[in-house]
CSV table of C-alpha atoms and ligand atoms in Angstrom, one decimal:
chain,number,residue,atom,x,y,z
A,1076,MET,CA,33.1,-7.9,1.3
A,1077,THR,CA,33.4,-8.7,-2.4
A,1078,VAL,CA,30.5,-8.0,-4.7
A,1079,SER,CA,30.2,-11.6,-5.6
A,1080,THR,CA,29.4,-12.7,-2.1
A,1081,THR,CA,25.8,-13.8,-1.8
A,1082,LEU,CA,24.4,-13.1,1.7
A,1083,SER,CA,22.0,-15.6,3.3
A,1084,GLN,CA,18.6,-14.4,4.5
A,1085,THR,CA,19.9,-14.5,8.1
A,1086,ALA,CA,23.1,-12.6,7.3
A,1087,LEU,CA,20.9,-9.9,5.6
A,1088,LEU,CA,18.7,-9.6,8.7
A,1089,VAL,CA,21.8,-9.3,10.9
A,1090,GLU,CA,23.6,-6.8,8.7
A,1091,LEU,CA,20.5,-4.6,8.3
A,1092,GLU,CA,19.6,-4.6,12.0
A,1093,PRO,CA,21.6,-1.4,12.8
A,1094,VAL,CA,19.9,0.3,9.9
A,1095,VAL,CA,16.5,-0.8,11.2
A,1096,ALA,CA,17.4,0.6,14.6
A,1097,ARG,CA,18.5,4.0,13.2
A,1098,ASN,CA,15.4,4.2,11.0
A,1099,LEU,CA,13.1,3.1,13.8
A,1100,ASP,CA,14.4,6.1,15.9
A,1101,ARG,CA,13.9,8.4,12.9
A,1102,HIS,CA,10.4,7.1,12.4
A,1103,LEU,CA,9.5,7.5,16.1
A,1104,THR,CA,10.8,11.1,16.0
A,1105,LEU,CA,8.7,12.0,12.9
A,1106,ALA,CA,5.5,10.0,13.5
A,1107,LYS,CA,2.8,12.3,14.9
A,1108,GLU,CA,0.3,10.8,17.4
A,1109,TRP,CA,-3.3,11.1,16.1
A,1110,PHE,CA,-6.7,9.9,17.2
A,1111,PRO,CA,-9.2,8.2,14.9
A,1112,HIS,CA,-12.2,9.4,16.9
A,1113,GLU,CA,-11.3,13.0,16.1
A,1114,TYR,CA,-11.8,12.3,12.4
A,1115,VAL,CA,-15.3,10.8,12.6
A,1116,PRO,CA,-18.5,12.9,12.5
A,1117,TRP,CA,-20.2,11.0,15.2
A,1118,SER,CA,-23.2,13.3,15.4
A,1119,GLU,CA,-24.2,12.2,11.9
A,1120,GLY,CA,-24.7,8.7,13.1
A,1121,ARG,CA,-28.0,6.8,13.5
A,1122,THR,CA,-28.8,3.4,15.0
A,1123,PHE,CA,-29.2,0.6,12.4
A,1124,ASP,CA,-31.9,-2.1,12.2
A,1125,GLY,CA,-31.3,-5.4,14.0
A,1126,PRO,CA,-31.3,-5.9,17.8
A,1127,LEU,CA,-31.6,-2.1,18.4
A,1128,GLY,CA,-34.5,-1.5,16.0
A,1129,GLY,CA,-33.1,1.4,14.1
A,1130,GLU,CA,-33.2,2.1,10.4
A,1131,ALA,CA,-31.7,-0.2,7.8
A,1132,TRP,CA,-29.0,1.1,5.5
A,1133,SER,CA,-30.1,2.5,2.1
A,1134,PRO,CA,-27.9,3.6,-0.8
A,1135,THR,CA,-29.4,7.1,-0.5
A,1136,ASP,CA,-28.1,7.5,3.0
A,1137,SER,CA,-24.9,9.0,1.5
A,1138,THR,CA,-24.1,11.2,-1.5
A,1139,ILE,CA,-20.6,9.8,-1.9
A,1140,PRO,CA,-20.0,8.8,-5.6
A,1141,ASP,CA,-20.1,5.0,-6.3
A,1142,VAL,CA,-16.5,4.8,-7.3
A,1143,ALA,CA,-15.4,6.4,-4.1
A,1144,ARG,CA,-17.5,3.9,-2.2
A,1145,THR,CA,-15.8,1.1,-4.1
A,1146,ALA,CA,-12.3,2.5,-3.4
A,1147,LEU,CA,-13.1,3.0,0.3
A,1148,ILE,CA,-14.2,-0.6,0.5
A,1149,VAL,CA,-11.0,-1.9,-1.2
A,1150,ASN,CA,-8.8,0.3,1.0
A,1151,LEU,CA,-10.6,-0.8,4.2
A,1152,LEU,CA,-10.5,-4.5,3.3
A,1153,THR,CA,-6.8,-4.1,2.5
A,1154,GLU,CA,-6.2,-2.6,6.0
A,1155,ASP,CA,-8.4,-5.3,7.5
A,1156,ASN,CA,-6.1,-8.1,6.5
A,1157,LEU,CA,-3.5,-6.8,9.0
A,1158,PRO,CA,-3.3,-10.0,11.0
A,1159,SER,CA,-2.1,-11.8,7.9
A,1160,TYR,CA,0.5,-9.0,7.1
A,1161,HIS,CA,1.7,-9.1,10.7
A,1162,HIS,CA,2.1,-12.9,10.5
A,1163,GLU,CA,4.1,-12.5,7.2
A,1164,ILE,CA,6.5,-9.8,8.5
A,1165,ALA,CA,6.8,-11.2,12.0
A,1166,THR,CA,7.8,-14.6,10.5
A,1167,LEU,CA,10.3,-13.1,8.1
A,1168,PHE,CA,11.8,-10.2,10.1
A,1169,GLY,CA,11.4,-11.8,13.6
A,1170,ARG,CA,10.0,-10.4,16.8
A,1171,ASP,CA,13.4,-9.7,18.5
A,1172,GLY,CA,15.6,-6.6,18.6
A,1173,ALA,CA,15.0,-3.6,16.4
A,1174,TRP,CA,13.2,-5.7,13.7
A,1175,GLY,CA,10.7,-6.9,16.3
A,1176,THR,CA,10.1,-3.4,17.7
A,1177,TRP,CA,9.4,-2.2,14.2
A,1178,VAL,CA,7.1,-5.1,13.4
A,1179,HIS,CA,5.0,-4.3,16.4
A,1180,ARG,CA,5.0,-0.6,16.0
A,1181,TRP,CA,4.1,-0.8,12.3
A,1182,THR,CA,1.2,-3.2,13.2
A,1183,ALA,CA,-0.1,-0.8,15.8
A,1184,GLU,CA,-0.1,2.1,13.4
A,1185,GLU,CA,-1.8,0.1,10.6
A,1186,GLY,CA,-4.4,-1.1,13.1
A,1187,ARG,CA,-5.5,2.5,13.5
A,1188,HIS,CA,-6.2,2.9,9.8
A,1189,GLY,CA,-8.8,0.1,9.7
A,1190,VAL,CA,-10.4,1.4,12.9
A,1191,ALA,CA,-10.7,5.0,11.6
A,1192,ILE,CA,-12.0,4.1,8.2
A,1193,ARG,CA,-14.6,1.6,9.5
A,1194,ASP,CA,-15.9,4.1,12.1
A,1195,TYR,CA,-16.2,6.8,9.4
A,1196,LEU,CA,-18.0,4.5,6.9
A,1197,THR,CA,-20.4,3.2,9.6
A,1198,VAL,CA,-21.3,6.6,11.1
A,1199,THR,CA,-21.8,8.3,7.7
A,1200,ARG,CA,-23.6,5.3,6.2
A,1201,ALA,CA,-21.3,5.6,3.2
A,1202,VAL,CA,-21.4,1.9,2.3
A,1203,ASP,CA,-23.7,-1.1,3.0
A,1204,PRO,CA,-22.5,-2.3,6.5
A,1205,VAL,CA,-23.9,-5.8,5.9
A,1206,ALA,CA,-22.1,-6.2,2.6
A,1207,LEU,CA,-19.0,-4.7,4.1
A,1208,GLU,CA,-18.9,-7.2,7.0
A,1209,ARG,CA,-19.5,-10.1,4.7
A,1210,ALA,CA,-16.7,-8.9,2.4
A,1211,ARG,CA,-14.4,-8.6,5.5
A,1212,MET,CA,-15.2,-12.1,6.6
A,1213,THR,CA,-14.5,-13.5,3.1
A,1214,HIS,CA,-11.4,-11.5,2.6
A,1215,MET,CA,-9.8,-12.2,6.0
A,1216,SER,CA,-10.8,-15.9,5.8
A,1217,GLU,CA,-8.6,-16.1,2.6
A,1218,GLY,CA,-5.7,-14.5,4.4
A,1219,TYR,CA,-2.7,-12.9,2.7
A,1220,THR,CA,0.5,-14.6,1.5
A,1221,ASN,CA,3.5,-12.5,0.6
A,1222,ALA,CA,4.6,-13.5,-2.9
A,1223,HIS,CA,8.2,-13.5,-1.8
A,1224,GLY,CA,7.6,-14.7,1.7
A,1225,ASP,CA,11.0,-16.1,2.6
A,1226,GLU,CA,13.2,-13.5,0.9
A,1227,VAL,CA,14.1,-10.4,2.9
A,1228,LEU,CA,15.1,-8.1,0.1
A,1229,HIS,CA,12.2,-9.0,-2.1
A,1230,SER,CA,9.9,-8.3,0.8
A,1231,LEU,CA,11.5,-4.9,1.5
A,1232,ALA,CA,11.3,-3.9,-2.1
A,1233,TYR,CA,7.6,-5.0,-2.2
A,1234,VAL,CA,6.6,-3.0,0.9
A,1235,SER,CA,8.6,0.1,-0.3
A,1236,PHE,CA,6.4,0.2,-3.4
A,1237,GLN,CA,3.2,-1.0,-1.7
A,1238,GLU,CA,3.3,1.6,1.1
A,1239,LEU,CA,3.6,4.4,-1.5
A,1240,ALA,CA,0.9,2.8,-3.6
A,1241,THR,CA,-1.4,2.7,-0.5
A,1242,ARG,CA,-0.6,6.3,0.3
A,1243,ILE,CA,-1.6,7.5,-3.2
A,1244,SER,CA,-4.7,5.3,-3.2
A,1245,HIS,CA,-5.9,6.7,0.2
A,1246,ARG,CA,-5.2,10.3,-0.8
A,1247,ASN,CA,-7.0,10.1,-4.2
A,1248,THR,CA,-9.9,8.1,-2.6
A,1249,GLY,CA,-10.3,11.0,-0.1
A,1250,LYS,CA,-10.5,13.5,-2.9
A,1251,ALA,CA,-13.0,11.4,-4.9
A,1252,THR,CA,-15.5,11.3,-2.0
A,1253,GLY,CA,-16.1,15.0,-2.2
A,1254,ASP,CA,-16.4,14.9,1.6
A,1255,PRO,CA,-13.9,17.2,3.4
A,1256,ALA,CA,-14.1,15.1,6.6
A,1257,CYS,CA,-13.2,11.9,4.7
A,1258,GLU,CA,-10.5,13.6,2.7
A,1259,ALA,CA,-8.9,14.8,6.0
A,1260,LEU,CA,-9.1,11.3,7.5
A,1261,LEU,CA,-7.5,9.7,4.4
A,1262,ALA,CA,-4.9,12.4,4.1
A,1263,ARG,CA,-3.9,11.6,7.7
A,1264,VAL,CA,-3.8,7.8,7.0
A,1265,ALA,CA,-1.8,8.6,3.8
A,1266,ALA,CA,0.8,10.5,5.9
A,1267,ASP,CA,1.4,7.3,7.9
A,1268,GLU,CA,1.8,5.3,4.8
A,1269,ASN,CA,4.4,7.7,3.5
A,1270,LEU,CA,6.5,7.3,6.6
A,1271,HIS,CA,6.2,3.5,6.3
A,1272,MET,CA,7.4,3.8,2.7
A,1273,VAL,CA,10.5,5.9,3.7
A,1274,PHE,CA,11.4,3.4,6.4
A,1275,TYR,CA,11.4,0.4,4.0
A,1276,ARG,CA,13.0,2.4,1.2
A,1277,ASN,CA,15.9,3.4,3.5
A,1278,LEU,CA,16.4,-0.3,4.4
A,1279,LEU,CA,16.6,-1.3,0.8
A,1280,ALA,CA,18.9,1.6,0.1
A,1281,ALA,CA,21.3,0.1,2.7
A,1282,ALA,CA,20.9,-3.3,1.1
A,1283,PHE,CA,22.0,-1.8,-2.2
A,1284,GLU,CA,25.3,-0.9,-0.5
A,1285,LEU,CA,25.6,-4.2,1.2
A,1286,ALA,CA,24.6,-6.6,-1.5
A,1287,PRO,CA,23.9,-4.6,-4.7
A,1288,SER,CA,23.2,-7.6,-7.0
A,1289,GLN,CA,20.8,-9.2,-4.6
A,1290,ALA,CA,19.0,-5.9,-4.1
A,1291,MET,CA,18.7,-5.4,-7.8
A,1292,ARG,CA,17.4,-8.9,-8.4
A,1293,ALA,CA,14.8,-8.3,-5.6
A,1294,VAL,CA,13.6,-5.0,-7.1
A,1295,ALA,CA,13.4,-6.4,-10.7
A,1296,ASP,CA,11.4,-9.5,-9.6
A,1297,VAL,CA,9.0,-7.4,-7.5
A,1298,VAL,CA,8.4,-4.8,-10.2
A,1299,ALA,CA,7.8,-7.6,-12.6
A,1300,ASP,CA,4.9,-9.2,-10.7
A,1301,PHE,CA,3.7,-6.4,-8.4
A,1302,GLN,CA,0.1,-6.9,-7.1
A,1303,MET,CA,-1.7,-4.6,-4.7
A,1304,PRO,CA,-2.1,-6.2,-1.3
A,1305,GLY,CA,-5.9,-6.2,-1.7
A,1306,ASN,CA,-5.8,-8.3,-4.9
A,1307,GLY,CA,-7.5,-11.2,-3.2
A,1308,ILE,CA,-10.6,-9.2,-2.5
A,1309,ASP,CA,-13.8,-10.6,-4.1
A,1310,GLY,CA,-14.3,-8.8,-7.4
A,1311,PHE,CA,-10.9,-7.1,-7.2
A,1312,ALA,CA,-10.3,-7.0,-11.0
A,1313,ARG,CA,-13.6,-5.3,-11.7
A,1314,LYS,CA,-13.2,-2.9,-8.7
A,1315,SER,CA,-9.6,-2.0,-9.7
A,1316,VAL,CA,-10.8,-1.1,-13.3
A,1317,ALA,CA,-13.4,1.3,-11.8
A,1318,ILE,CA,-10.7,2.7,-9.5
A,1319,ALA,CA,-8.3,3.2,-12.5
A,1320,LEU,CA,-11.0,4.7,-14.7
A,1321,ALA,CA,-11.7,7.3,-12.0
A,1322,GLY,CA,-8.0,8.1,-11.8
A,1323,ILE,CA,-7.8,7.0,-8.1
A,1324,TYR,CA,-5.1,4.5,-8.9
A,1325,ASP,CA,-4.0,3.6,-12.4
A,1326,LEU,CA,-1.0,2.3,-14.3
A,1327,ARG,CA,0.3,5.8,-15.0
A,1328,GLN,CA,0.3,6.5,-11.3
A,1329,HIS,CA,1.8,3.1,-10.5
A,1330,ARG,CA,4.7,3.7,-12.9
A,1331,ASP,CA,5.3,7.4,-12.5
A,1332,ASP,CA,4.3,8.1,-8.9
A,1333,VAL,CA,5.1,4.8,-7.2
A,1334,LEU,CA,7.9,2.9,-9.0
A,1335,GLN,CA,9.9,5.8,-10.5
A,1336,PRO,CA,10.3,8.0,-7.3
A,1337,VAL,CA,11.5,5.0,-5.3
A,1338,LEU,CA,13.8,3.7,-8.0
A,1339,ARG,CA,15.2,7.2,-8.4
A,1340,GLN,CA,16.0,7.3,-4.6
A,1341,TRP,CA,17.9,4.0,-5.0
A,1342,ASP,CA,19.6,5.4,-8.1
A,1343,VAL,CA,19.2,1.9,-9.6
A,1344,PHE,CA,20.5,2.8,-13.0
A,1345,ASN,CA,23.8,4.1,-11.6
A,1346,VAL,CA,24.5,1.3,-9.0
A,1347,THR,CA,28.0,-0.1,-9.5
A,1348,GLY,CA,29.6,-3.4,-8.5
A,1349,LEU,CA,26.9,-5.7,-10.0
A,1350,ASN,CA,27.6,-9.2,-10.9
A,1351,ALA,CA,26.1,-10.9,-14.1
A,1352,ASP,CA,22.7,-11.6,-12.4
A,1353,GLY,CA,22.6,-8.0,-11.0
A,1354,GLU,CA,23.2,-6.6,-14.5
A,1355,ALA,CA,20.6,-8.9,-16.0
A,1356,ALA,CA,18.1,-7.9,-13.3
A,1357,ARG,CA,18.7,-4.2,-14.1
A,1358,GLU,CA,18.1,-4.8,-17.8
A,1359,GLN,CA,14.8,-6.7,-17.0
A,1360,LEU,CA,13.8,-3.7,-14.8
A,1361,ALA,CA,14.4,-1.2,-17.6
A,1362,THR,CA,12.4,-3.4,-20.0
A,1363,GLN,CA,9.6,-3.7,-17.5
A,1364,LEU,CA,9.5,0.1,-17.1
A,1365,GLU,CA,9.2,0.5,-20.9
A,1366,ASN,CA,6.4,-2.1,-21.1
A,1367,LEU,CA,4.6,-0.3,-18.3
A,1368,GLU,CA,5.0,3.0,-20.1
A,1369,ARG,CA,3.3,1.6,-23.2
A,1370,ALA,CA,0.6,-0.1,-21.2
A,1371,ALA,CA,-0.1,3.1,-19.2
A,1372,SER,CA,-0.4,5.2,-22.4
A,1373,ARG,CA,-2.7,2.6,-24.0
A,1374,PHE,CA,-4.9,2.7,-20.9
A,1375,GLU,CA,-5.0,6.5,-20.9
A,1376,GLU,CA,-6.0,6.6,-24.6
A,1377,LYS,CA,-8.8,4.1,-24.0
A,1378,ARG,CA,-10.0,6.0,-21.0
A,1379,ASP,CA,-10.0,9.3,-22.9
A,1380,ALA,CA,-11.9,7.7,-25.8
A,1381,ARG,CA,-14.4,6.3,-23.3
A,1382,ALA,CA,-14.9,9.7,-21.7
A,1383,ALA,CA,-15.4,11.3,-25.1
A,1384,ARG,CA,-18.1,8.6,-26.0
A,1385,LEU,CA,-19.8,9.2,-22.7
A,1386,ALA,CA,-19.8,13.0,-23.2
A,1387,LEU,CA,-21.6,12.5,-26.6
A,1388,ARG,CA,-24.5,10.6,-25.0
B,2481,LIG,FE1,-2.5,1.4,6.3
B,2482,LIG,FE1,1.5,1.5,5.9
């Protein structure tokens, strides 16, 4: 195959299927079975008001810091939109063969995340259950649409970064709660997200061998307009600023801990056999990383200055 060949979406799916099969086997070997109920402190639970006549939720029911509550809500609502994600990847990857097996297995694993986090939040009364349910209804009613829905390689690039971003966000949210039980739960969820990231990253690595220019174009486009999957959540901009100020997920982590390690694995700056568009995409990627470096530094300076001001009060 010459490097100038452009593979159709169907050809990409067919060519990558053996790689999916190999990585599915690898995933099933490495994935550890776990049980959400073991991570929830059920004995701390109390009946709520409503039909059962218990006690209404109050903000003083939990000592978890506000920003950790915000991050938990964002992370849970993100997990909650799974039916939309399933729709997007089932439509794109198909439900047959190794692709289909992966789509269903991934969906089942992700389903566990929402179940576990919701059980924890409800039992520990960490967040307002009425506000949470209303937010879930609003968020899921909006649905989720993949920004690059009909492009296989763009979607693989997106999920490679997104799974790692989710891993970091869960891990740091767990730490921010100051609750060892929540930290253990979110570390367990984060371990799943890491395996998901590796699966997708390996697929795109194979795509770089198969169609280097198309893969480079996909990566550059995705890095240029990357949005977290929960960006449709009501008040997401305000919430994500609070999350960034707390160091749970910020631009520095996005650039240095999400984009860079994945790009390094693909060795993007040493890929050979690129056509003109592939080279242009790589240049755009380099520029985007420089822009992100400046933006991350600016944000850190502002955050430091803000912390210093607050310390003086
Ligand atoms: Fe998840
Ligand atoms: Fe995941």
